[in-house]
Short mmCIF file of C-alpha atoms in Angstrom, two decimals:
data_model
loop_
_atom_site.label_atom_id
_atom_site.label_comp_id
_atom_site.label_asym_id
_atom_site.label_seq_id
_atom_site.Cartn_x
_atom_site.Cartn_y
_atom_site.Cartn_z
CA MET K 80 56.91 141.82 123.72
CA ILE K 81 59.01 139.69 126.07
CA THR K 82 57.86 136.11 126.41
CA GLU K 83 58.35 134.20 129.63
CA PRO K 84 60.61 131.14 129.45
CA ALA K 85 58.90 127.75 129.41
CA LEU K 86 59.76 125.81 132.54
CA VAL K 87 59.97 122.13 133.34
CA VAL K 88 59.75 120.83 136.90
CA GLY K 89 61.86 117.84 137.90
CA LEU K 90 60.71 116.09 141.05
CA GLY K 91 62.00 113.45 143.39
CA CYS K 92 60.23 112.34 146.54
CA ARG K 93 60.11 109.86 149.37
CA LYS K 94 57.65 107.01 149.12
CA GLY K 95 54.21 108.20 150.18
CA CYS K 96 54.97 111.92 149.81
CA PRO K 97 51.60 113.67 149.49
CA ALA K 98 50.72 115.95 146.59
CA SER K 99 50.25 118.79 149.10
CA ALA K 100 53.93 118.57 150.13
CA LEU K 101 55.06 118.59 146.49
CA ARG K 102 52.77 121.54 145.71
CA ALA K 103 54.04 123.48 148.73
CA LEU K 104 57.65 123.02 147.59
CA LEU K 105 56.75 124.02 144.02
CA ASP K 106 54.87 127.13 145.15
CA GLN K 107 57.72 128.11 147.50
CA VAL K 108 60.35 127.78 144.74
CA LEU K 109 58.29 129.66 142.16
CA ARG K 110 57.61 132.50 144.62
CA ALA K 111 61.26 132.72 145.71
CA HIS K 112 62.39 133.10 142.09
CA GLY K 113 59.59 135.38 140.87
CA LEU K 114 58.21 132.74 138.52
CA ASP K 115 54.62 131.92 137.62
CA LEU K 116 52.96 128.51 137.62
CA GLY K 117 51.60 129.37 134.18
CA GLN K 118 55.16 129.14 132.78
CA VAL K 119 55.41 125.46 133.75
CA GLN K 120 54.86 123.21 130.73
CA ALA K 121 55.63 119.77 132.13
CA MET K 122 56.82 117.72 135.07
CA ALA K 123 59.23 114.79 135.18
CA SER K 124 60.71 112.23 137.53
CA ILE K 125 62.39 108.83 137.52
CA ASP K 126 60.48 105.72 136.43
CA LEU K 127 60.83 104.23 139.92
CA LYS K 128 58.23 106.85 140.95
CA GLN K 129 55.69 106.19 138.19
CA ASP K 130 53.15 104.77 140.67
CA GLU K 131 53.76 107.41 143.35
CA PRO K 132 50.28 108.77 144.21
CA GLY K 133 51.48 112.25 145.23
CA LEU K 134 53.26 112.85 141.92
CA LEU K 135 50.31 111.57 139.90
CA GLU K 136 47.85 113.65 141.91
CA LEU K 137 49.92 116.84 141.54
CA ALA K 138 50.14 116.40 137.77
CA GLN K 139 46.37 115.92 137.63
CA GLN K 140 45.70 118.94 139.87
CA LEU K 141 47.90 121.16 137.70
CA SER K 142 46.76 119.60 134.39
CA LEU K 143 50.41 119.07 133.43
CA PRO K 144 51.99 116.14 131.61
CA LEU K 145 54.19 114.00 133.85
CA THR K 146 56.96 111.99 132.19
CA PHE K 147 59.11 109.33 133.79
CA PHE K 148 62.67 108.55 132.72
CA SER K 149 64.82 105.50 133.48
CA SER K 150 68.09 105.90 135.35
CA ALA K 151 69.86 105.06 132.06
CA GLN K 152 68.07 107.99 130.38
CA LEU K 153 69.02 110.32 133.25
CA ALA K 154 72.66 109.20 133.59
CA PRO K 155 73.97 111.41 130.74
CA TYR K 156 73.00 114.49 132.78
CA ASP K 157 75.27 113.60 135.73
CA SER K 158 78.01 116.02 134.68
CA ARG K 159 75.50 118.92 134.62
CA LEU K 160 74.12 118.43 138.13
CA SER K 161 74.69 121.07 140.82
CA HIS K 162 74.77 118.32 143.45
CA ARG K 163 75.66 114.65 143.03
CA SER K 164 74.09 112.48 145.72
CA GLN K 165 75.67 109.10 146.41
CA ALA K 166 72.60 108.14 148.47
CA ALA K 167 70.32 108.92 145.51
CA PHE K 168 72.60 106.90 143.24
CA GLU K 169 72.45 103.89 145.55
CA ARG K 170 68.62 104.02 145.64
CA THR K 171 67.91 104.96 142.01
CA GLY K 172 71.00 104.53 139.86
CA CYS K 173 70.91 108.30 139.28
CA HIS K 174 73.00 110.95 141.10
CA GLY K 175 70.18 113.48 141.10
CA VAL K 176 66.59 112.75 140.16
CA ALA K 177 65.05 116.23 140.21
CA GLU K 178 67.75 118.02 138.21
CA SER K 179 68.32 115.18 135.73
CA ALA K 180 64.60 114.73 135.10
CA ALA K 181 64.06 118.47 134.60
CA LEU K 182 66.91 118.68 132.08
CA ALA K 183 65.83 115.52 130.24
CA MET K 184 62.22 116.69 129.93
CA ALA K 185 63.19 120.19 128.79
CA GLU K 186 65.37 118.69 126.06
CA CYS K 187 62.51 116.40 124.99
CA LEU K 188 60.22 119.41 124.57
CA GLN K 189 62.72 121.52 122.62
CA ALA K 190 65.77 120.46 120.66
CA GLY K 191 68.92 121.86 122.21
CA SER K 192 70.68 122.01 125.52
CA ALA K 193 68.40 122.83 128.45
CA GLN K 194 69.68 124.75 131.44
CA LEU K 195 68.92 124.50 135.13
CA LEU K 196 67.15 127.68 136.14
CA VAL K 197 66.74 126.61 139.77
CA PRO K 198 69.04 123.86 141.05
CA ARG K 199 67.84 121.20 143.45
CA GLN K 200 65.67 122.51 146.26
CA LYS K 201 64.83 120.24 149.18
CA SER K 202 62.01 119.80 151.63
CA ALA K 203 61.64 117.07 154.24
CA GLU K 204 59.97 114.77 151.71
CA ALA K 205 60.90 115.95 148.23
CA THR K 206 63.41 117.53 145.88
CA LEU K 207 62.60 119.85 143.02
CA ALA K 208 64.54 121.55 140.22
CA LEU K 209 63.47 123.82 137.40
CA ALA K 210 64.93 123.70 133.90
CA VAL K 211 64.39 126.15 131.07
CA CYS K 212 63.46 124.92 127.63
CA PRO K 213 66.00 126.32 125.15
#
């Protein structure tokens, strides 16, 4: 029996981004890569977003844990990012919130080196990346 890989969603968003926009991006990415929402074990973002209503609402809707990391906790993942954004760094102290958060959360769930399964995907209001738990 082949088991599906456990996925972690890393998210970044603009202030005030609604849960519906985050969910639309998540559904679009999962569909495009032939993945199932049931494979998602957790979500993560940067601590600057810990009071962001859309992120909190999405986690509640999906009944998934949502973890927030500081820019210092995300910084070690810089060298593994598919895209390093200077604008993101100036706003957050992190070169890529979605990818870094996904990798950090996946490595919290399972010991070992997580991998990006889907690099940063963008919508008008949000970014999303998927990491695989090792």
